[in-house]
CSV table of C-alpha atoms in Angstrom, one decimal:
chain,number,residue,atom,x,y,z
A,251,MET,CA,91.0,69.2,88.3
A,252,THR,CA,93.4,67.6,85.9
A,253,LYS,CA,93.9,64.6,83.9
A,254,ASN,CA,97.1,63.7,85.5
A,255,ALA,CA,94.8,63.9,89.2
A,256,LEU,CA,92.7,61.3,87.7
A,257,LYS,CA,95.5,58.8,86.7
A,258,VAL,CA,96.5,59.3,90.3
A,259,ALA,CA,93.5,58.7,91.3
A,260,ASP,CA,92.7,55.3,89.2
A,261,ARG,CA,96.1,54.4,90.4
A,262,TYR,CA,95.6,54.5,93.9
A,263,LEU,CA,91.7,53.9,94.2
A,264,LEU,CA,90.7,51.9,91.5
A,265,SER,CA,91.8,49.8,89.2
A,266,SER,CA,94.4,48.2,91.8
A,267,ARG,CA,90.8,46.8,93.2
A,268,ASP,CA,88.9,46.2,90.1
A,269,LEU,CA,87.1,49.3,89.8
A,270,GLY,CA,86.3,51.6,87.2
A,271,ARG,CA,84.3,53.9,85.9
A,272,GLU,CA,81.2,51.5,84.4
A,273,GLU,CA,81.6,50.1,88.1
A,274,LEU,CA,81.3,53.5,89.8
A,275,ASP,CA,78.3,54.4,87.6
A,276,ARG,CA,76.7,51.2,88.4
A,277,VAL,CA,76.3,52.1,92.1
A,278,LEU,CA,75.1,55.4,91.5
A,279,LYS,CA,72.3,54.1,89.5
A,280,LYS,CA,71.5,52.2,91.6
A,281,LEU,CA,71.2,54.8,94.7
A,282,MET,CA,69.2,56.8,92.5
A,283,ARG,CA,66.4,54.6,91.1
A,284,HIS,CA,65.3,55.5,94.6
A,285,ASP,CA,63.2,59.1,95.0
A,286,ILE,CA,66.3,61.0,95.9
A,287,ASP,CA,68.0,64.2,94.5
A,288,TYR,CA,71.2,63.1,94.0
A,289,ALA,CA,74.3,61.3,95.5
A,290,ASP,CA,77.9,61.0,95.5
A,291,LEU,CA,81.0,58.6,95.9
A,292,TYR,CA,84.4,60.1,97.7
A,293,PHE,CA,87.4,57.9,97.4
A,294,GLN,CA,90.2,59.2,99.7
A,295,TYR,CA,93.4,57.8,100.3
A,296,ALA,CA,96.1,59.5,102.0
A,297,ARG,CA,99.7,59.6,104.5
A,298,SER,CA,101.0,61.2,106.9
A,299,GLU,CA,103.4,61.8,109.1
A,300,GLY,CA,104.7,63.9,112.1
A,301,TRP,CA,108.1,64.6,114.1
A,302,SER,CA,108.2,66.0,116.9
A,303,LEU,CA,111.2,67.2,118.8
A,304,GLU,CA,112.8,68.4,122.2
A,305,GLU,CA,115.9,69.2,123.9
A,306,GLY,CA,117.4,68.4,120.5
A,307,ILE,CA,116.0,64.4,120.8
A,308,VAL,CA,113.0,63.7,118.6
A,309,LYS,CA,110.3,62.6,121.4
A,310,SER,CA,108.1,61.1,118.6
A,311,GLY,CA,107.5,59.8,115.0
A,312,SER,CA,104.5,58.8,113.6
A,313,PHE,CA,103.0,57.3,109.9
A,314,ASP,CA,100.1,56.7,109.0
A,315,ILE,CA,97.3,55.8,106.0
A,316,GLU,CA,93.9,56.1,105.7
A,317,GLU,CA,92.2,54.8,102.8
A,318,GLY,CA,88.1,54.3,102.4
A,319,VAL,CA,85.1,55.6,100.7
A,320,GLY,CA,81.9,57.1,101.7
A,321,VAL,CA,78.9,57.0,99.8
A,322,ARG,CA,75.8,59.8,100.8
A,323,ALA,CA,72.5,60.0,98.8
A,324,VAL,CA,70.3,63.6,99.5
A,325,SER,CA,66.6,64.4,99.2
A,326,GLY,CA,65.4,67.5,100.1
A,327,GLU,CA,66.8,68.2,103.6
A,328,LYS,CA,67.2,64.2,104.8
A,329,THR,CA,71.1,62.9,104.4
A,330,ALA,CA,71.7,58.8,104.0
A,331,PHE,CA,75.5,58.6,104.7
A,332,ALA,CA,77.4,55.2,104.8
A,333,TYR,CA,81.6,54.6,104.7
A,334,SER,CA,83.9,52.4,104.2
A,335,ASP,CA,87.5,51.4,104.9
A,336,ASP,CA,87.6,48.6,102.6
A,337,ILE,CA,87.4,50.2,98.8
A,338,SER,CA,85.7,47.6,96.7
A,339,LEU,CA,82.5,46.7,94.5
A,340,ALA,CA,81.7,44.8,97.8
A,341,ALA,CA,81.5,47.9,99.6
A,342,LEU,CA,80.2,50.2,97.6
A,343,THR,CA,77.1,47.5,97.1
A,344,ASP,CA,76.6,47.6,100.6
A,345,ALA,CA,76.9,51.0,101.5
A,346,ALA,CA,74.3,51.8,98.8
A,347,HIS,CA,71.9,49.6,100.1
A,348,ALA,CA,72.4,50.9,103.1
A,349,THR,CA,71.6,54.5,102.1
A,350,ARG,CA,69.1,54.2,99.5
A,351,ALA,CA,66.2,53.9,102.3
A,352,ILE,CA,65.9,58.0,102.2
A,353,ALA,CA,62.8,59.0,100.1
A,354,ALA,CA,61.6,62.7,99.3
A,355,ALA,CA,58.6,63.5,101.8
A,356,GLY,CA,56.8,65.4,99.0
A,357,GLU,CA,57.6,67.4,95.9
A,358,LYS,CA,61.4,67.1,95.1
A,359,ARG,CA,64.0,69.8,94.8
A,360,ARG,CA,66.2,69.1,92.2
A,361,VAL,CA,68.2,72.1,91.1
A,362,GLU,CA,70.0,72.9,88.0
A,363,VAL,CA,73.6,73.1,89.0
A,364,LYS,CA,75.3,75.2,86.7
A,365,PRO,CA,79.0,73.7,85.6
A,366,GLY,CA,81.4,76.3,86.6
A,367,LYS,CA,84.8,77.2,85.6
A,368,ALA,CA,86.9,74.2,84.9
A,369,ALA,CA,89.3,73.8,88.2
A,370,LYS,CA,92.6,75.1,87.9
A,371,LYS,CA,95.7,73.3,89.3
A,372,LEU,CA,96.9,75.1,92.4
A,373,TYR,CA,100.0,73.0,93.1
A,374,ARG,CA,101.8,70.6,92.3
A,375,ALA,CA,101.3,66.7,93.6
A,376,ASP,CA,104.6,65.6,94.9
A,377,ASP,CA,104.4,63.8,98.1
A,378,PRO,CA,106.1,65.7,100.8
A,379,LEU,CA,107.1,62.2,102.6
A,380,ALA,CA,109.1,61.2,99.6
A,381,SER,CA,110.6,64.2,99.5
A,382,LEU,CA,113.5,64.0,102.5
A,383,GLU,CA,115.2,61.0,103.9
A,384,ASP,CA,114.0,60.5,107.8
A,385,ALA,CA,117.7,61.2,108.6
A,386,ALA,CA,117.1,64.7,106.7
A,387,LYS,CA,113.7,65.4,108.6
A,388,VAL,CA,115.2,64.6,111.5
A,389,ARG,CA,118.4,67.4,111.1
A,390,LEU,CA,115.8,69.9,109.9
A,391,LEU,CA,114.1,70.1,113.4
A,392,GLU,CA,117.7,70.6,114.7
A,393,ARG,CA,118.6,72.9,112.5
A,394,LEU,CA,115.4,74.8,113.8
A,395,GLU,CA,116.7,74.5,117.6
A,396,LYS,CA,119.9,75.8,116.6
A,397,PHE,CA,119.0,78.9,115.2
A,398,ALA,CA,116.5,79.5,118.5
A,399,ARG,CA,118.9,78.8,121.3
A,400,ALA,CA,121.6,81.0,119.2
A,401,ALA,CA,119.0,83.9,119.2
A,402,ASP,CA,119.1,84.3,123.0
A,403,SER,CA,120.6,83.1,125.3
A,404,ARG,CA,117.5,82.6,127.7
A,405,VAL,CA,116.0,80.7,125.6
A,406,VAL,CA,116.0,77.5,127.9
A,407,GLN,CA,113.4,75.2,125.6
A,408,VAL,CA,112.4,74.8,122.4
A,409,MET,CA,110.2,72.1,120.8
A,410,ALA,CA,109.9,72.0,117.0
A,411,TYR,CA,107.3,69.9,115.0
A,412,LEU,CA,107.7,69.2,111.4
A,413,ALA,CA,104.1,67.1,109.6
A,414,GLY,CA,103.4,66.2,106.0
A,415,SER,CA,100.6,64.5,104.5
A,416,TRP,CA,99.8,63.5,101.1
A,417,GLU,CA,95.7,62.9,99.7
A,418,VAL,CA,94.7,61.5,96.5
A,419,VAL,CA,90.5,61.6,96.3
A,420,LEU,CA,88.3,61.1,94.1
A,421,VAL,CA,84.3,62.2,93.9
A,422,ALA,CA,82.0,60.5,91.6
A,423,ARG,CA,78.2,62.4,91.5
A,424,SER,CA,75.3,61.1,90.4
A,425,ASP,CA,75.3,64.1,87.7
A,426,GLY,CA,78.3,62.4,86.1
A,427,HIS,CA,80.9,64.7,87.1
A,428,LEU,CA,84.1,62.6,87.9
A,429,ALA,CA,86.9,65.0,89.6
A,430,ALA,CA,90.3,64.3,91.6
A,431,ASP,CA,92.8,65.8,93.2
A,432,VAL,CA,96.3,65.5,94.0
A,433,ARG,CA,96.6,67.6,97.8
A,434,PRO,CA,100.1,68.2,99.3
A,435,LEU,CA,100.3,69.8,102.5
A,436,VAL,CA,103.2,70.2,105.3
A,437,ARG,CA,103.7,72.4,108.3
A,438,VAL,CA,106.9,73.3,110.5
A,439,SER,CA,105.8,74.8,114.1
A,440,ILE,CA,108.7,75.7,117.3
A,441,ALA,CA,107.4,76.6,120.7
A,442,VAL,CA,110.1,78.4,122.6
A,443,ILE,CA,110.2,79.5,126.3
A,444,MET,CA,112.3,81.8,128.0
A,445,GLU,CA,113.9,82.6,131.6
A,446,ALA,CA,115.1,85.3,133.0
A,447,ASP,CA,114.9,86.8,136.8
A,448,GLY,CA,112.2,83.9,137.6
A,449,ARG,CA,110.5,84.7,134.8
A,450,ARG,CA,109.0,82.7,132.3
A,451,GLU,CA,107.8,83.4,128.8
A,452,GLN,CA,107.0,81.5,125.9
A,453,GLY,CA,106.5,82.4,122.0
A,454,SER,CA,105.1,80.0,119.1
A,455,ALA,CA,105.9,80.5,115.1
A,456,GLY,CA,105.4,78.4,112.3
A,457,GLY,CA,104.4,78.2,108.8
A,458,GLY,CA,103.5,75.5,105.4
A,459,GLY,CA,101.3,75.1,103.3
A,460,ARG,CA,100.7,72.7,99.5
A,461,TYR,CA,105.0,72.2,99.1
A,462,ASP,CA,107.3,69.7,99.7
A,463,TYR,CA,109.7,69.7,102.5
A,464,GLY,CA,112.0,71.7,100.4
A,465,TYR,CA,109.9,74.2,101.1
A,466,PHE,CA,111.5,74.4,104.3
A,467,THR,CA,115.1,76.6,103.5
A,468,ASP,CA,117.5,77.3,106.2
A,469,GLU,CA,116.5,81.1,105.4
A,470,ARG,CA,112.7,80.3,106.5
A,471,LEU,CA,113.3,77.7,109.3
A,472,ARG,CA,115.5,80.7,110.8
A,473,ASP,CA,112.7,83.1,110.5
A,474,TYR,CA,110.2,81.2,111.8
A,475,ALA,CA,112.7,80.4,115.2
A,476,LEU,CA,113.3,84.7,115.1
A,477,ALA,CA,110.0,84.5,115.3
A,478,ALA,CA,109.0,82.5,118.5
A,479,VAL,CA,112.1,84.2,120.2
A,480,HIS,CA,110.5,87.4,119.6
A,481,GLN,CA,107.3,86.7,121.0
A,482,ALA,CA,108.5,85.3,124.0
A,483,SER,CA,111.3,88.5,124.4
A,484,VAL,CA,108.6,90.8,124.0
A,485,ASN,CA,106.1,88.9,126.4
A,486,MET,CA,109.1,89.1,129.0
A,487,GLU,CA,108.9,92.9,129.5
A,488,ALA,CA,105.0,92.8,128.7
A,489,VAL,CA,102.8,94.3,131.5
A,490,PRO,CA,99.8,93.7,132.3
A,491,ALA,CA,97.6,94.9,130.2
A,492,PRO,CA,94.4,97.3,130.7
A,493,ALA,CA,90.7,96.5,130.8
A,494,GLY,CA,88.3,99.1,129.1
A,495,THR,CA,86.4,99.8,125.5
A,496,MET,CA,89.2,101.5,123.5
A,497,THR,CA,90.5,101.9,119.9
A,498,VAL,CA,92.2,98.4,118.9
A,499,VAL,CA,94.4,98.4,116.2
A,500,LEU,CA,95.0,94.6,114.6
A,501,GLY,CA,98.0,93.9,112.4
A,502,PRO,CA,98.3,92.1,109.2
A,503,GLY,CA,98.3,88.6,108.4
A,504,TRP,CA,97.6,86.2,110.7
A,505,PRO,CA,95.1,88.7,113.1
A,506,GLY,CA,92.3,88.0,110.4
A,507,ILE,CA,92.1,85.0,112.6
A,508,LEU,CA,89.5,87.2,114.3
A,509,LEU,CA,87.9,87.6,110.6
A,510,HIS,CA,87.7,84.0,110.5
A,511,GLU,CA,86.2,83.2,113.9
A,512,ALA,CA,83.9,85.9,114.5
A,513,ILE,CA,82.3,86.6,110.9
A,514,GLY,CA,83.5,84.1,108.5
A,515,HIS,CA,81.5,81.3,110.3
A,516,GLY,CA,78.9,83.4,110.0
A,517,LEU,CA,78.7,83.8,106.2
A,518,GLU,CA,78.2,79.7,106.3
A,519,GLY,CA,75.3,78.5,104.3
A,520,ASP,CA,74.2,75.9,106.5
A,521,PHE,CA,73.7,78.2,109.7
A,522,ASN,CA,72.3,81.0,107.4
A,523,ARG,CA,69.9,78.7,106.1
A,524,LYS,CA,68.6,77.1,109.1
A,525,GLY,CA,68.9,81.2,110.4
A,526,SER,CA,71.0,80.4,113.1
A,527,SER,CA,73.4,82.9,111.6
A,528,ALA,CA,73.3,86.6,112.8
A,529,PHE,CA,73.7,87.4,108.9
A,530,SER,CA,70.9,84.9,108.0
A,531,GLY,CA,68.6,87.0,105.1
A,532,ARG,CA,70.9,89.9,105.4
A,533,ILE,CA,72.3,89.7,101.2
A,534,GLY,CA,72.0,92.5,100.1
A,535,GLU,CA,72.7,94.6,103.2
A,536,ARG,CA,75.1,96.5,104.8
A,537,VAL,CA,76.7,95.0,107.2
A,538,ALA,CA,79.9,96.5,107.7
A,539,ALA,CA,81.9,99.7,107.0
A,540,THR,CA,82.5,101.4,103.8
A,541,GLY,CA,85.4,100.0,102.3
A,542,VAL,CA,85.0,96.2,103.8
A,543,THR,CA,85.5,93.9,101.3
A,544,VAL,CA,85.8,90.2,102.5
A,545,ILE,CA,86.7,87.3,100.0
A,546,ASP,CA,86.7,83.4,100.6
A,547,ASP,CA,89.4,82.1,97.5
A,548,GLY,CA,90.0,78.3,97.5
A,549,SER,CA,92.2,79.2,94.6
A,550,ILE,CA,95.5,80.8,96.0
A,551,PRO,CA,98.5,78.8,94.3
A,552,ASP,CA,100.0,77.0,97.1
A,553,ARG,CA,97.9,78.2,100.0
A,554,ARG,CA,96.9,76.0,103.0
A,555,GLY,CA,93.1,76.5,102.4
A,556,SER,CA,93.5,76.1,98.8
A,557,LEU,CA,91.5,73.9,97.0
A,558,THR,CA,91.7,72.7,93.1
A,559,ILE,CA,88.6,70.9,93.8
A,560,ASP,CA,86.5,70.6,97.0
A,561,ASP,CA,85.3,67.4,98.8
A,562,GLU,CA,82.3,67.4,95.8
A,563,GLY,CA,84.3,68.5,93.4
A,564,ASN,CA,83.4,71.5,92.5
A,565,PRO,CA,86.3,73.9,91.6
A,566,GLY,CA,88.4,75.9,94.1
A,567,GLN,CA,86.6,80.0,93.2
A,568,ARG,CA,86.9,83.2,95.2
A,569,THR,CA,83.8,84.4,96.3
A,570,VAL,CA,82.7,87.8,97.2
A,571,LEU,CA,81.3,87.6,100.5
A,572,ILE,CA,80.9,91.7,101.7
A,573,GLU,CA,81.8,93.8,99.2
A,574,ASP,CA,82.5,97.4,100.2
A,575,GLY,CA,79.9,96.7,103.6
A,576,ILE,CA,77.3,95.0,101.4
A,577,LEU,CA,76.8,91.8,102.1
A,578,THR,CA,76.8,89.7,98.9
A,579,ALA,CA,76.9,85.8,99.0
A,580,TYR,CA,77.1,83.3,101.7
A,581,MET,CA,80.0,80.1,101.3
A,582,GLN,CA,78.1,77.1,99.7
A,583,ASP,CA,78.3,73.2,99.3
A,584,THR,CA,76.3,71.5,97.2
A,585,LEU,CA,73.6,70.2,100.0
A,586,ASN,CA,72.8,73.9,101.7
A,587,ALA,CA,73.1,75.8,97.7
A,588,ARG,CA,70.5,73.6,96.5
A,589,LEU,CA,67.6,74.3,99.4
A,590,MET,CA,68.7,77.8,99.7
A,591,GLY,CA,68.2,77.5,95.6
A,592,MET,CA,71.7,79.1,95.2
A,593,GLN,CA,75.1,77.5,93.4
A,594,PRO,CA,77.8,76.0,95.1
A,595,THR,CA,80.5,78.1,95.8
A,596,GLY,CA,83.3,75.3,96.4
A,597,ASN,CA,83.7,75.5,99.9
A,598,GLY,CA,81.9,72.1,100.6
A,599,ARG,CA,84.5,70.3,102.6
A,600,ARG,CA,85.0,67.5,104.8
A,601,GLU,CA,87.7,65.8,107.3
A,602,SER,CA,87.4,62.1,105.7
A,603,TYR,CA,85.7,60.0,104.1
A,604,ALA,CA,84.2,58.9,107.4
A,605,HIS,CA,82.7,62.4,107.2
A,606,LEU,CA,79.6,64.5,105.3
A,607,PRO,CA,80.7,67.3,103.4
A,608,LEU,CA,80.4,70.9,105.1
A,609,PRO,CA,80.1,74.2,104.1
A,610,ARG,CA,83.5,75.5,105.5
A,611,MET,CA,86.1,78.6,104.5
A,612,THR,CA,89.3,77.9,103.0
A,613,ASN,CA,91.5,81.2,102.7
A,614,THR,CA,89.4,83.8,104.1
A,615,LEU,CA,90.7,87.5,103.5
A,616,MET,CA,89.9,91.4,104.5
A,617,LEU,CA,91.2,93.4,101.3
A,618,ASN,CA,93.3,95.7,101.2
A,619,GLY,CA,92.0,99.7,101.6
A,620,GLY,CA,94.1,102.6,101.4
A,621,ARG,CA,95.4,103.9,104.5
A,622,ASP,CA,99.2,103.5,105.7
A,623,PRO,CA,99.2,101.3,108.1
A,624,HIS,CA,102.0,103.9,110.2
A,625,ASP,CA,99.5,106.8,109.4
A,626,ILE,CA,96.6,104.6,111.4
A,627,LEU,CA,98.8,103.7,114.6
A,628,HIS,CA,99.5,107.5,114.5
A,629,SER,CA,95.8,108.5,114.5
A,630,VAL,CA,95.5,106.8,117.8
A,631,GLN,CA,95.9,108.3,120.6
A,632,HIS,CA,95.2,105.8,123.7
A,633,GLY,CA,94.3,102.1,122.6
A,634,LEU,CA,95.7,98.2,122.0
A,635,TYR,CA,98.0,97.3,119.0
A,636,ALA,CA,97.5,93.5,118.5
A,637,VAL,CA,99.4,91.9,116.4
A,638,ASN,CA,99.0,88.2,117.2
A,639,PHE,CA,97.0,85.9,118.3
A,640,GLY,CA,96.5,83.1,120.6
A,641,GLY,CA,93.1,81.0,121.2
A,642,GLY,CA,89.7,82.1,121.2
A,643,GLN,CA,86.1,81.6,121.0
A,644,VAL,CA,82.7,82.7,119.0
A,645,ASP,CA,78.6,81.7,119.3
A,646,ILE,CA,77.6,81.7,115.7
A,647,THR,CA,74.2,82.4,116.8
A,648,SER,CA,74.8,86.2,118.2
A,649,GLY,CA,78.5,86.7,116.6
A,650,LYS,CA,79.8,87.1,119.8
A,651,PHE,CA,83.4,86.6,120.1
A,652,VAL,CA,86.5,86.4,123.0
A,653,PHE,CA,89.9,86.2,121.9
A,654,SER,CA,93.4,86.2,123.9
A,655,THR,CA,96.4,88.2,121.9
A,656,ALA,CA,99.7,86.1,122.1
A,657,GLU,CA,101.7,89.7,121.3
A,658,ALA,CA,100.4,93.1,122.2
A,659,TYR,CA,101.4,96.4,122.5
A,660,LEU,CA,99.8,99.9,123.9
A,661,ILE,CA,99.4,102.8,121.8
A,662,GLU,CA,99.8,105.9,123.3
A,663,ASN,CA,99.6,109.3,121.4
A,664,GLY,CA,100.0,107.5,117.8
A,665,ARG,CA,103.1,105.5,119.4
A,666,VAL,CA,103.2,102.0,119.9
A,667,THR,CA,104.9,101.8,123.5
A,668,ARG,CA,105.0,99.3,126.4
A,669,PRO,CA,104.1,95.3,125.1
A,670,VAL,CA,101.0,94.3,127.3
A,671,LYS,CA,100.3,90.6,128.6
A,672,GLY,CA,96.5,89.3,129.6
A,673,ALA,CA,94.8,91.2,126.8
A,674,THR,CA,91.3,89.9,125.6
A,675,LEU,CA,88.9,91.2,122.7
A,676,ILE,CA,85.7,90.9,123.5
A,677,GLY,CA,82.3,92.2,120.9
A,678,ASN,CA,80.5,90.5,118.3
A,679,GLY,CA,81.5,90.3,115.3
A,680,PRO,CA,78.9,91.3,113.0
A,681,ASP,CA,79.3,94.6,115.4
A,682,ALA,CA,82.6,94.6,115.2
A,683,LEU,CA,82.4,94.9,111.1
A,684,THR,CA,80.5,98.2,111.7
A,685,ARG,CA,83.6,99.5,114.0
A,686,VAL,CA,86.2,99.8,111.1
A,687,SER,CA,87.1,103.3,110.6
A,688,MET,CA,90.7,102.4,108.6
A,689,ILE,CA,91.7,99.9,106.8
A,690,GLY,CA,95.8,99.5,105.7
A,691,ASN,CA,97.0,99.3,102.1
A,692,ASP,CA,99.4,96.5,103.5
A,693,MET,CA,97.2,93.2,103.2
A,694,ALA,CA,99.0,90.0,104.3
A,695,LEU,CA,98.5,86.3,104.5
A,696,ASP,CA,98.9,84.2,107.3
A,697,PRO,CA,102.3,81.7,107.4
A,698,GLY,CA,100.3,78.7,106.9
A,699,VAL,CA,99.3,77.4,110.1
A,700,GLY,CA,95.2,77.7,110.2
A,701,THR,CA,93.4,74.6,111.0
A,702,CYS,CA,89.7,75.1,111.6
A,703,GLY,CA,87.3,72.7,113.2
A,704,LYS,CA,83.3,72.6,113.0
A,705,ASP,CA,80.8,69.6,113.9
A,706,GLY,CA,84.1,67.6,115.1
A,707,GLN,CA,85.5,67.6,111.8
A,708,SER,CA,88.8,69.7,111.3
A,709,VAL,CA,90.0,71.1,108.0
A,710,PRO,CA,93.2,73.2,106.7
A,711,VAL,CA,92.3,76.7,106.4
A,712,GLY,CA,93.9,80.2,105.8
A,713,VAL,CA,93.6,83.8,106.9
A,714,GLY,CA,94.5,87.1,105.9
A,715,GLN,CA,93.7,90.8,106.5
A,716,PRO,CA,96.0,94.3,106.5
A,717,THR,CA,96.3,96.8,109.5
A,718,LEU,CA,92.5,97.5,110.9
A,719,ARG,CA,91.8,100.2,113.2
A,720,LEU,CA,88.3,99.2,115.1
A,721,ASP,CA,86.9,101.6,117.3
A,722,GLY,CA,85.4,101.3,121.0
A,723,LEU,CA,86.1,97.6,121.1
A,724,THR,CA,86.0,96.0,124.5
A,725,VAL,CA,89.3,95.0,126.1
A,726,GLY,CA,89.7,92.6,128.9
A,727,GLY,CA,92.8,92.8,131.1
A,728,THR,CA,94.8,92.1,133.8
A,729,ALA,CA,96.2,95.7,135.3
């Protein structure tokens, strides 16, 4: 948090509504007269836009403004919550009346939350939507399409999308803490369809982060276009994937989405407090192979999943979840941390003022090992090399997952050979962690495209990992 963020928040959320610190304190004191543990007010102002282009024509354009306040009161495991799109003292008072009925049943659970480090500003506060004229935004998408079509004559269709948002949040808590954040976010994505000899395949790419639209230079746009065309071209030559138990090598960067889904959700505090995660009650135990270190880091500058403060006002931070194979921590919001006798980790996130905060990932990464990625590939006699992933599903309780690859190759006698299509990885997250036998030294972050869904809420996230070798993974194929 910075003084500048508080000034911006005051301008957009408080002073224009005749609200100030005195009024917020009055509402919180009204809530705290009742038998509750704590309460908070979450204010949000957000504007966003999206532009899509297909066949050289702008197919759609949207612009939205959203603002409102959420009022929460917590007692033990019980939460009362009300929200309004009217930011006013009257609306706050009504919401406080709606939530004050909650009362603790039995002994109150007041757990002291130790003050963390001061929030460090991780990104500029510039509004992306104002960084380009509308006509220039369209030209950006046109250039992206041009780069894709110039890369390969087999490209028959290009779909390009540009999105940006600017969000101002303010959190006022019953412990007297007041924090604000100004969050820019941009993303470009491109999908291409390639056709030749009666066969059609597609490829996609994109990127972004907490920048303005100036991030998307021609060089970066060309890279996205070439990546999408490359993926489609590879799939044009792909043969049906084999099936069976085999060694799988995961490439660096975006394949970390498997780590996010199959393992990350199981390390979120709510699932572990309720005992529904495969990792529940296992802190201090070995849950992964030696050398596996997994972190969640919301403090990486400019990253899509990063947060100067989370949606409860706690600073974004780096949390070591698994260290050298040993489970060391869970990701926590304030509610679950208090109930588990732990401290929040800056992972309290919500989609908007109309949603309750949940423990959620930010940027979830596996750290480097010491192996050269080429040596890892050369070590495999027969296996699968997964470079990019599409969709997937995971069961949090059991840890079972199924992921489809978007770009994958056979490994034969230590060499990457034929591309394959239709390969799926099937396994169990905790079990897969124990099957990591080699960890590369090429850790990379994803390009900035991740979105995570949980309990009907979507938030931006990041992933990353080095090249990994996993032994004895089940591959579903079409061969």
